Short mmCIF file of C-alpha atoms in Angstrom, two decimals:
data_model
loop_
_atom_site.label_atom_id
_atom_site.label_comp_id
_atom_site.label_asym_id
_atom_site.label_seq_id
_atom_site.Cartn_x
_atom_site.Cartn_y
_atom_site.Cartn_z
CA MET A 1 -28.60 63.74 -61.35
CA PRO A 2 -25.83 61.66 -60.08
CA GLN A 3 -26.54 58.26 -59.63
CA PRO A 4 -25.56 56.53 -56.14
CA THR A 5 -22.53 54.40 -56.18
CA PRO A 6 -23.17 51.13 -55.45
CA PRO A 7 -21.65 49.73 -52.28
CA GLY A 8 -18.50 47.45 -52.79
CA PRO A 9 -18.42 43.84 -51.30
CA ARG A 10 -16.53 44.67 -48.14
CA GLU A 11 -19.58 47.52 -47.26
CA ALA A 12 -21.96 45.17 -48.24
CA VAL A 13 -20.49 42.48 -45.86
CA HIS A 14 -20.18 45.08 -43.03
CA THR A 15 -23.62 45.86 -43.72
CA ALA A 16 -24.84 42.58 -43.45
CA ARG A 17 -23.46 41.75 -40.03
CA THR A 18 -24.46 45.14 -38.54
CA LEU A 19 -28.18 44.42 -39.42
CA HIS A 20 -27.63 40.81 -38.24
CA THR A 21 -26.34 41.98 -34.72
CA ALA A 22 -29.14 44.34 -34.50
CA ARG A 23 -31.58 41.74 -35.40
CA THR A 24 -33.87 44.35 -37.30
CA VAL A 25 -34.26 41.97 -40.46
CA GLN A 26 -34.46 38.30 -41.09
CA THR A 27 -32.85 38.46 -44.52
CA VAL A 28 -30.52 41.30 -45.93
CA HIS A 29 -30.27 42.25 -49.24
CA THR A 30 -26.88 43.49 -50.40
CA VAL A 31 -26.14 44.81 -54.06
CA THR A 32 -22.87 44.77 -55.68
CA ALA A 33 -21.70 45.84 -58.89
CA ASP A 34 -22.20 42.47 -60.61
CA SER A 35 -25.58 41.14 -59.15
CA LEU A 36 -27.82 41.26 -56.27
CA VAL A 37 -26.68 38.63 -53.31
CA THR A 38 -29.25 37.65 -50.87
CA VAL A 39 -27.91 36.73 -47.46
CA ASP A 40 -30.41 34.59 -45.08
CA PHE A 41 -29.75 35.11 -41.45
CA SER A 42 -32.81 33.64 -40.26
CA PRO A 43 -32.34 30.78 -37.86
CA ARG A 44 -32.95 27.27 -39.00
CA PHE A 45 -34.47 24.70 -36.52
CA ASP A 46 -34.29 21.21 -37.88
CA SER A 47 -33.95 17.76 -36.33
CA ARG A 48 -30.30 17.97 -37.13
CA SER A 49 -29.39 21.29 -35.73
CA ARG A 50 -31.48 21.09 -32.54
CA PRO A 51 -28.89 21.06 -29.54
CA ARG A 52 -29.23 18.11 -27.70
CA PRO A 53 -29.30 17.88 -23.76
CA ARG A 54 -26.44 17.19 -22.33
CA SER A 55 -25.90 14.27 -20.19
CA ARG A 56 -25.05 14.99 -16.55
CA ARG A 57 -22.40 12.36 -15.83
CA HIS A 58 -20.68 12.64 -12.60
CA PRO A 59 -16.90 12.73 -12.56
CA PRO A 60 -15.39 9.20 -11.86
CA GLY A 61 -14.41 9.09 -8.14
CA PRO A 62 -10.69 8.79 -6.98
CA TYR A 63 -10.47 4.99 -6.92
CA ARG A 64 -11.89 4.52 -10.53
CA ARG A 65 -9.28 7.34 -11.83
CA LEU A 66 -6.53 5.04 -9.99
CA PHE A 67 -7.52 2.09 -11.48
CA ALA A 68 -8.29 3.42 -14.98
CA LEU A 69 -4.59 3.42 -15.58
CA PRO A 70 -3.20 0.60 -17.61
CA GLY A 71 -1.88 -2.51 -15.48
CA THR A 72 -2.87 -1.04 -12.30
CA ARG A 73 -5.90 -3.87 -11.95
CA ALA A 74 -3.53 -6.41 -12.75
CA PHE A 75 -0.69 -5.99 -10.42
CA THR A 76 -2.97 -5.06 -7.51
CA ALA A 77 -5.10 -8.18 -7.77
CA ALA A 78 -1.89 -10.45 -8.01
CA ASN A 79 -0.26 -8.36 -5.18
CA LEU A 80 -3.48 -9.15 -2.91
CA LEU A 81 -3.28 -12.83 -3.45
CA ALA A 82 0.40 -12.69 -2.54
CA ARG A 83 -0.45 -10.78 0.56
CA LEU A 84 -3.31 -12.49 2.00
CA PRO A 85 -1.15 -15.48 3.31
CA MET A 86 0.74 -12.77 5.60
CA GLY A 87 -2.23 -13.00 7.95
CA MET A 88 -2.47 -16.69 7.50
CA PHE A 89 1.41 -18.36 8.34
CA SER A 90 1.49 -17.28 12.20
CA VAL A 91 -1.95 -18.76 13.01
CA SER A 92 -1.34 -21.84 10.62
CA ALA A 93 2.02 -22.47 12.49
CA VAL A 94 1.08 -22.08 15.81
CA VAL A 95 -1.98 -24.48 15.51
CA MET A 96 0.16 -26.88 13.46
CA ILE A 97 3.32 -27.03 15.77
CA ALA A 98 0.84 -27.05 18.78
CA GLY A 99 -1.17 -29.42 17.78
CA SER A 100 1.48 -31.85 16.80
CA ARG A 101 4.10 -31.31 19.41
CA GLY A 102 1.71 -30.25 22.35
CA SER A 103 3.60 -27.38 23.18
CA TYR A 104 2.21 -23.74 22.60
CA ALA A 105 5.50 -22.23 24.28
CA LEU A 106 7.71 -24.13 21.24
CA ALA A 107 5.06 -22.74 18.65
CA GLY A 108 5.35 -19.13 19.96
CA ALA A 109 8.89 -19.52 20.22
CA VAL A 110 9.21 -20.64 16.26
CA THR A 111 6.94 -18.02 15.27
CA ALA A 112 8.95 -15.53 17.43
CA THR A 113 12.04 -16.49 15.52
CA GLY A 114 10.57 -16.28 12.09
CA LEU A 115 9.23 -12.69 13.27
CA VAL A 116 12.87 -11.59 14.32
CA ALA A 117 14.26 -13.12 10.98
CA THR A 118 11.88 -11.14 8.81
CA GLY A 119 12.98 -7.97 10.62
CA LEU A 120 16.52 -8.50 9.96
CA ALA A 121 16.45 -10.03 6.51
CA GLY A 122 13.45 -7.75 5.03
CA PRO A 123 15.58 -4.55 4.29
CA TRP A 124 18.58 -6.50 2.71
CA THR A 125 15.95 -8.19 0.47
CA ALA A 126 14.44 -4.47 -0.07
CA ARG A 127 17.89 -3.32 -1.08
CA LEU A 128 18.33 -6.02 -3.67
CA VAL A 129 14.94 -5.13 -4.85
CA ASP A 130 15.96 -1.49 -5.49
CA ARG A 131 19.16 -2.33 -7.21
CA TYR A 132 18.12 -5.17 -9.45
CA GLY A 133 14.41 -4.67 -9.91
CA GLN A 134 11.31 -6.23 -8.44
CA ALA A 135 10.85 -9.58 -10.80
CA ARG A 136 14.48 -10.61 -10.68
CA VAL A 137 14.66 -10.65 -6.85
CA ALA A 138 11.18 -11.31 -5.58
CA VAL A 139 10.71 -14.42 -7.62
CA PRO A 140 13.39 -16.10 -6.06
CA ALA A 141 13.09 -14.78 -2.55
CA THR A 142 9.48 -15.88 -2.77
CA VAL A 143 10.44 -19.53 -3.95
CA THR A 144 12.74 -19.74 -1.00
CA ALA A 145 10.04 -18.75 1.56
CA ALA A 146 7.61 -20.91 0.27
CA LEU A 147 10.13 -23.88 0.41
CA GLY A 148 10.75 -22.91 3.93
CA SER A 149 6.88 -23.19 4.69
CA LEU A 150 6.93 -26.45 2.90
CA ALA A 151 9.96 -27.78 4.96
CA LEU A 152 8.28 -26.65 8.16
CA LEU A 153 5.27 -28.52 7.28
CA LEU A 154 7.23 -31.73 6.63
CA CYS A 155 9.25 -31.46 9.66
CA VAL A 156 6.29 -30.87 11.56
CA HIS A 157 4.16 -33.94 10.11
CA TYR A 158 7.29 -36.35 10.07
CA GLY A 159 8.44 -35.58 13.52
CA ALA A 160 11.67 -34.10 13.01
CA PRO A 161 13.77 -32.67 15.85
CA ASP A 162 12.61 -29.30 17.23
CA TRP A 163 15.46 -27.33 15.84
CA THR A 164 14.59 -28.32 12.34
CA LEU A 165 11.49 -26.18 12.66
CA PHE A 166 13.34 -23.32 13.68
CA ALA A 167 15.49 -23.45 10.88
CA ALA A 168 12.76 -24.01 8.62
CA TYR A 169 10.88 -21.23 9.40
CA ALA A 170 13.65 -18.57 9.48
CA ALA A 171 14.09 -19.48 5.75
CA THR A 172 10.54 -17.60 5.42
CA ALA A 173 12.33 -14.48 6.24
CA THR A 174 12.88 -14.31 2.61
CA THR A 175 9.66 -13.24 1.93
CA PRO A 176 9.88 -9.92 0.10
CA ASN A 177 7.68 -6.89 1.21
CA LEU A 178 5.12 -7.20 -1.49
CA GLY A 179 3.00 -4.38 0.09
CA GLY A 180 6.00 -2.12 -0.10
CA MET A 181 6.62 -3.31 -3.70
CA SER A 182 3.10 -2.30 -4.58
CA ARG A 183 3.15 0.98 -3.12
CA ALA A 184 6.51 1.61 -4.99
CA ARG A 185 4.67 0.94 -8.19
CA TRP A 186 2.12 3.26 -7.37
CA ALA A 187 5.04 6.07 -6.58
CA HIS A 188 6.57 5.21 -9.75
CA LEU A 189 3.38 5.68 -11.77
CA LEU A 190 1.89 8.67 -10.04
CA ARG A 191 5.37 10.60 -9.07
CA ASP A 192 3.69 13.61 -10.66
CA ASP A 193 0.12 13.67 -9.05
CA PRO A 194 0.25 13.76 -5.47
CA ALA A 195 -3.44 13.65 -4.80
CA ALA A 196 -3.57 10.44 -6.76
CA LEU A 197 -0.55 8.92 -4.84
CA HIS A 198 -2.57 9.74 -1.56
CA THR A 199 -5.50 7.39 -2.70
CA ALA A 200 -3.42 4.68 -3.70
CA ASN A 201 -1.54 4.74 -0.21
CA SER A 202 -4.88 4.65 1.23
CA PHE A 203 -6.40 1.93 -0.61
CA GLU A 204 -2.95 -0.06 0.03
CA GLN A 205 -3.45 0.50 3.92
CA ALA A 206 -7.04 -0.64 3.91
CA ALA A 207 -5.61 -3.76 1.69
CA ASP A 208 -3.34 -4.26 4.38
CA GLU A 209 -5.87 -4.40 6.91
CA LEU A 210 -8.20 -6.57 4.87
CA CYS A 211 -5.62 -9.20 4.50
CA PHE A 212 -4.60 -9.15 8.18
CA MET A 213 -8.44 -9.56 9.13
CA LEU A 214 -9.16 -12.30 6.59
CA GLY A 215 -5.86 -14.17 6.87
CA PRO A 216 -6.39 -15.51 10.62
CA VAL A 217 -10.05 -16.38 9.81
CA LEU A 218 -8.89 -18.54 6.38
CA ALA A 219 -6.34 -20.14 8.36
CA SER A 220 -8.46 -21.05 11.30
CA PHE A 221 -11.24 -22.55 8.72
CA LEU A 222 -8.53 -24.53 7.03
CA THR A 223 -6.83 -25.94 10.01
CA GLY A 224 -10.01 -26.76 12.02
CA THR A 225 -12.20 -27.95 8.64
CA PHE A 226 -9.08 -30.45 7.00
CA PHE A 227 -5.84 -31.01 8.60
CA PRO A 228 -3.62 -29.03 10.78
CA GLU A 229 -1.05 -28.24 8.02
CA ALA A 230 -3.80 -27.29 5.25
CA GLY A 231 -3.30 -23.44 6.55
CA THR A 232 0.67 -23.43 5.68
CA LEU A 233 0.34 -25.41 2.47
CA VAL A 234 -2.50 -23.15 1.29
CA GLY A 235 -0.64 -20.26 2.27
CA ALA A 236 2.60 -21.18 0.31
CA VAL A 237 0.43 -22.04 -2.79
CA LEU A 238 -1.16 -18.43 -2.39
CA LEU A 239 2.04 -16.48 -1.85
CA LEU A 240 3.97 -18.21 -4.65
CA THR A 241 1.28 -17.97 -7.20
CA GLY A 242 0.58 -14.32 -6.24
CA ALA A 243 4.03 -13.26 -6.13
CA LEU A 244 4.68 -15.02 -9.81
CA LEU A 245 1.80 -13.12 -11.24
CA PHE A 246 2.72 -10.03 -9.89
CA ALA A 247 6.24 -10.05 -11.15
CA ALA A 248 4.92 -11.04 -14.42
CA GLN A 249 3.47 -7.19 -14.77
CA ARG A 250 6.55 -5.59 -16.08
CA ALA A 251 4.91 -2.78 -17.72
CA THR A 252 4.07 -1.20 -14.24
CA GLU A 253 7.38 -2.02 -12.71
CA PRO A 254 9.67 0.60 -11.76
CA PRO A 255 13.24 0.51 -13.07
CA PRO A 256 16.07 -0.50 -11.12
CA ARG A 257 18.28 1.85 -9.38
CA ALA A 258 21.71 0.04 -9.74
CA GLY A 259 24.79 2.19 -9.22
CA SER A 260 23.04 5.01 -8.33
CA ALA A 261 24.97 8.01 -6.65
CA THR A 262 22.97 7.88 -3.50
CA ALA A 263 23.32 4.02 -3.07
CA ARG A 264 24.87 4.61 -0.06
CA THR A 265 23.22 7.50 1.32
CA PRO A 266 21.61 7.02 5.07
CA LEU A 267 17.80 7.04 4.67
CA ARG A 268 16.52 10.42 6.57
CA ILE A 269 13.45 8.57 8.01
CA GLY A 270 14.83 7.92 11.58
CA THR A 271 12.30 9.70 13.85
CA LEU A 272 9.58 8.26 11.51
CA LEU A 273 11.01 4.64 12.13
CA VAL A 274 10.72 5.41 15.98
CA CYS A 275 6.96 6.53 15.21
CA PHE A 276 6.32 3.30 13.54
CA VAL A 277 7.90 1.33 16.53
CA ALA A 278 5.53 3.16 18.87
CA THR A 279 2.43 2.63 16.70
CA GLY A 280 3.54 -1.23 16.37
CA ALA A 281 3.42 -1.04 20.25
CA VAL A 282 -0.28 0.05 19.92
CA PHE A 283 -1.13 -2.61 17.89
CA GLY A 284 0.73 -5.38 19.80
CA SER A 285 -0.46 -4.40 23.13
CA MET A 286 -3.87 -3.58 22.46
CA GLU A 287 -4.26 -7.63 20.91
CA VAL A 288 -2.66 -9.05 24.29
CA VAL A 289 -4.87 -6.60 26.53
CA THR A 290 -7.99 -7.41 24.52
CA ILE A 291 -7.39 -11.42 24.80
CA ALA A 292 -6.77 -10.88 28.34
CA TYR A 293 -9.86 -8.84 29.08
CA ALA A 294 -12.02 -11.25 27.03
CA ASP A 295 -10.55 -14.26 28.85
CA ALA A 296 -11.44 -12.37 32.47
CA GLN A 297 -14.92 -11.85 31.06
CA GLY A 298 -15.25 -15.35 30.23
CA HIS A 299 -15.56 -14.87 26.34
CA ARG A 300 -11.98 -15.72 25.13
CA SER A 301 -13.51 -17.16 22.17
CA ALA A 302 -14.85 -13.76 21.11
CA ALA A 303 -11.66 -12.08 21.28
CA GLY A 304 -10.60 -12.53 17.83
CA ALA A 305 -14.10 -10.96 16.39
CA VAL A 306 -13.91 -8.13 18.98
CA LEU A 307 -10.51 -7.65 17.69
CA ALA A 308 -11.35 -8.01 13.88
CA LEU A 309 -13.68 -4.72 14.66
CA GLN A 310 -10.35 -2.70 15.17
CA ALA A 311 -9.32 -3.80 11.68
CA ALA A 312 -12.38 -3.34 10.29
CA GLY A 313 -12.74 0.28 11.15
CA SER A 314 -8.90 0.99 10.31
CA CYS A 315 -10.06 -0.38 6.48
CA ALA A 316 -13.05 1.78 6.45
CA ALA A 317 -11.51 4.77 7.53
CA GLY A 318 -8.63 4.31 4.95
CA LEU A 319 -10.91 4.22 2.01
CA LEU A 320 -12.59 7.02 3.21
CA TYR A 321 -9.26 8.84 3.71
CA GLY A 322 -8.03 7.96 -0.04
CA ALA A 323 -11.36 9.53 -1.02
CA LEU A 324 -10.62 12.87 0.46
CA ARG A 325 -8.25 15.30 -1.02
CA PRO A 326 -5.32 15.92 0.97
CA THR A 327 -4.75 19.63 2.42
CA GLY A 328 -1.38 20.64 3.28
CA PRO A 329 1.94 18.77 3.23
CA ALA A 330 2.19 14.97 5.18
CA GLU A 331 4.32 16.36 7.43
CA ARG A 332 1.56 18.94 8.87
CA ARG A 333 -0.76 16.08 8.52
CA LEU A 334 0.74 13.55 10.74
CA PRO A 335 0.84 15.36 13.99
CA VAL A 336 -3.25 15.76 13.61
CA CYS A 337 -3.27 12.09 12.54
CA LEU A 338 -1.14 11.15 15.84
CA LEU A 339 -3.15 13.20 18.06
CA SER A 340 -6.41 11.78 16.80
CA MET A 341 -5.13 8.18 17.42
CA ALA A 342 -3.75 9.17 20.83
CA ALA A 343 -7.46 10.32 21.57
CA LEU A 344 -9.13 7.57 20.37
CA MET A 345 -7.07 4.71 21.61
CA CYS A 346 -8.11 6.04 25.10
CA LEU A 347 -11.69 4.81 24.10
CA PRO A 348 -11.20 1.26 25.26
CA LEU A 349 -9.95 2.17 28.45
CA LEU A 350 -12.94 4.54 29.03
CA ALA A 351 -15.32 1.85 27.91
CA THR A 352 -13.95 -0.99 30.05
CA ARG A 353 -13.57 1.41 33.16
CA ALA A 354 -17.25 2.59 32.37
CA PHE A 355 -19.21 -0.59 31.94
CA ASP A 356 -16.73 -3.12 32.36
CA SER A 357 -18.18 -5.29 29.49
CA LEU A 358 -16.79 -6.82 26.29
CA TRP A 359 -19.62 -5.63 24.29
CA ALA A 360 -19.15 -2.01 25.40
CA LEU A 361 -15.28 -2.78 24.23
CA ALA A 362 -16.53 -3.81 20.68
CA PRO A 363 -17.81 -0.55 19.65
CA ALA A 364 -14.69 1.36 21.12
CA LEU A 365 -12.20 -0.82 19.46
CA LEU A 366 -13.99 0.09 16.07
CA ALA A 367 -13.93 3.85 16.53
CA ALA A 368 -10.12 3.55 17.86
CA GLY A 369 -9.05 1.47 14.43
CA MET A 370 -10.36 4.63 12.59
CA ALA A 371 -7.22 6.35 13.39
CA THR A 372 -4.67 3.78 12.62
CA ALA A 373 -5.16 3.89 8.67
CA PRO A 374 -4.74 7.62 8.44
CA THR A 375 -1.79 7.82 10.33
CA MET A 376 -0.13 4.81 8.54
CA VAL A 377 -0.78 6.42 5.44
CA THR A 378 0.08 9.88 6.13
CA ALA A 379 3.54 8.37 7.69
CA MET A 380 4.14 6.24 4.75
CA THR A 381 3.66 9.27 2.46
CA LEU A 382 6.23 10.82 4.34
CA VAL A 383 8.69 7.68 4.08
CA GLN A 384 8.07 8.07 0.26
CA ASP A 385 9.15 11.71 0.21
CA ARG A 386 11.97 11.49 2.22
CA ALA A 387 13.80 8.09 1.12
CA PRO A 388 16.02 8.30 -1.83
CA VAL A 389 14.15 7.20 -5.12
CA ASP A 390 16.77 4.46 -5.42
CA ARG A 391 16.10 3.12 -1.95
CA LEU A 392 12.38 3.38 -1.76
CA ASN A 393 11.70 -0.36 -1.26
CA GLU A 394 14.45 -0.59 1.45
CA GLY A 395 12.73 2.49 3.30
CA MET A 396 9.38 0.79 3.35
CA SER A 397 10.65 -2.52 4.41
CA LEU A 398 12.47 -0.75 7.46
CA VAL A 399 9.22 0.70 8.32
CA VAL A 400 7.87 -3.16 8.44
CA THR A 401 11.13 -3.81 10.60
CA ALA A 402 10.08 -1.01 12.74
CA LEU A 403 6.45 -1.95 12.97
CA LEU A 404 7.52 -5.78 13.83
CA THR A 405 9.77 -4.47 16.66
CA GLY A 406 7.02 -2.21 18.21
CA ILE A 407 4.53 -5.16 17.71
CA ALA A 408 6.97 -7.39 19.69
CA CYS A 409 7.63 -4.87 22.37
CA GLY A 410 4.04 -3.95 22.72
CA SER A 411 3.18 -7.38 23.41
CA ALA A 412 5.60 -7.70 26.14
CA LEU A 413 4.28 -4.63 27.71
CA GLY A 414 0.69 -5.98 27.14
CA GLY A 415 1.54 -9.09 28.43
CA TRP A 416 3.13 -7.69 31.74
CA ALA A 417 0.43 -5.28 32.18
CA ALA A 418 -2.26 -8.17 32.15
CA ASP A 419 -0.51 -9.94 34.59
CA HIS A 420 0.31 -7.21 37.16
CA VAL A 421 -2.92 -4.84 36.64
CA PRO A 422 -6.42 -4.98 36.44
CA PRO A 423 -7.67 -6.18 33.00
CA THR A 424 -9.54 -2.81 32.60
CA ALA A 425 -6.47 -0.84 33.26
CA ALA A 426 -4.20 -2.62 31.09
CA PHE A 427 -5.90 -1.09 28.56
CA ALA A 428 -3.74 2.19 29.31
CA THR A 429 -0.88 0.45 27.61
CA PRO A 430 -1.92 1.12 23.79
CA ALA A 431 -3.04 4.70 24.96
CA ALA A 432 0.17 5.09 26.23
CA ALA A 433 1.96 4.02 23.07
CA ALA A 434 -0.25 6.08 21.04
CA VAL A 435 1.04 9.22 23.35
CA ALA A 436 4.37 8.16 22.85
CA ALA A 437 4.17 8.25 19.13
CA LEU A 438 2.72 11.65 19.26
CA ALA A 439 5.51 12.85 21.69
CA VAL A 440 8.18 11.72 19.22
CA ASN A 441 7.03 13.27 16.18
CA ALA A 442 6.33 16.68 18.46
CA VAL A 443 10.31 16.23 19.54
CA SER A 444 11.31 15.90 16.29
CA ARG A 445 9.73 19.09 14.81
CA ILE A 446 10.89 21.01 17.62
CA ALA A 447 14.43 19.81 16.78
CA SER A 448 14.24 20.72 12.94
CA PRO A 449 11.21 22.85 12.27
CA ASN A 450 12.31 24.15 8.91
CA SER A 451 13.33 20.60 7.99
CA ARG A 452 12.24 19.54 3.97
CA HIS A 453 12.83 16.68 2.43
CA THR A 454 11.99 15.83 -1.09
CA HIS A 455 13.24 13.36 -3.84
#
């Protein structure tokens, strides 16, 4: 009787896999031509093979991911230190000059001269930054500006002629656009990550609001507690120290673009600049009419605290806006932001007309401020998209010039309204400026509906 042929190795393995898959046995015996092989498929549960429960860690938030990049914390901290004096210098100069010379008119004229000089010199300084690098230009420009502040301090302290005050304060116009340089670094580091760049721009806008909210408070404290020149002196030291620390962070600095082919190409942000002028008019007019309204209510000293609520609302909204993921391109989000700003800027007018109380105005300003940061962030993102990469700092400096122009125009319009119409009706001025910004954007979209500007 013929004996059955023993299975070969391949058949044995196939049999073992089949039996294991079917889960009919725990141990499979296969016979080869040479020996008996026992294959044990029974599961083993020992302390080493037991599956450990996975830790439920939430993914890091957008701001934690942002500052996890190497070098970002260092240049951000230094830049914030250098930007804080931007909210100190005007208040310090007014207090110092008016206290020494007894003339608020002279103090206002000197600070206005510095504002105009900054608007004119800023884009030229930024163009040099684009061509030669941030460190090579920002350091000497900041040193010159700090020396101008110290010269103003000495001229006031030692009773120099009035014209020297104008000359000294005009020298501070070389202050580089530190906020723009920080945004340029983010744009360089996050050029391939639009969502992270949106978060970075939102953080920078919130930082601007924070500096302009804390700066006047610090300046008032220094000038009132120590001596009138203390605010200017501390501001100059903070500016110089922060700028030097910022320039020392070379690893995150964008490369210079000297000799680029687009060095003479005009920036394609004309309509955006007009929007920034109108937005600046919102800020300038709101400040003047709020002070006038508080004065009419007999609470002029509370005007600063009430205005700080607008900045606080903008700062909070900027941080929240940065934590959200943007939907759609910035040019589609901007009209929504401008429409929101126009609607919320009507709240102070409605609150004062309905209740005629400074305490009703305070929450209205807090809510109105929540629209400004998203609008500024979205518009700044468009500037980064439309400006040539070799003129990014210049484009953002032009934005500052447009804002300063708008603030000056808005202050003049707000002052006229405060003198010629009832205090409550004067709040129509910032609302009208917000509507003007919306109208400019609408006209530009109608004129070029299919325009797309990229790097």
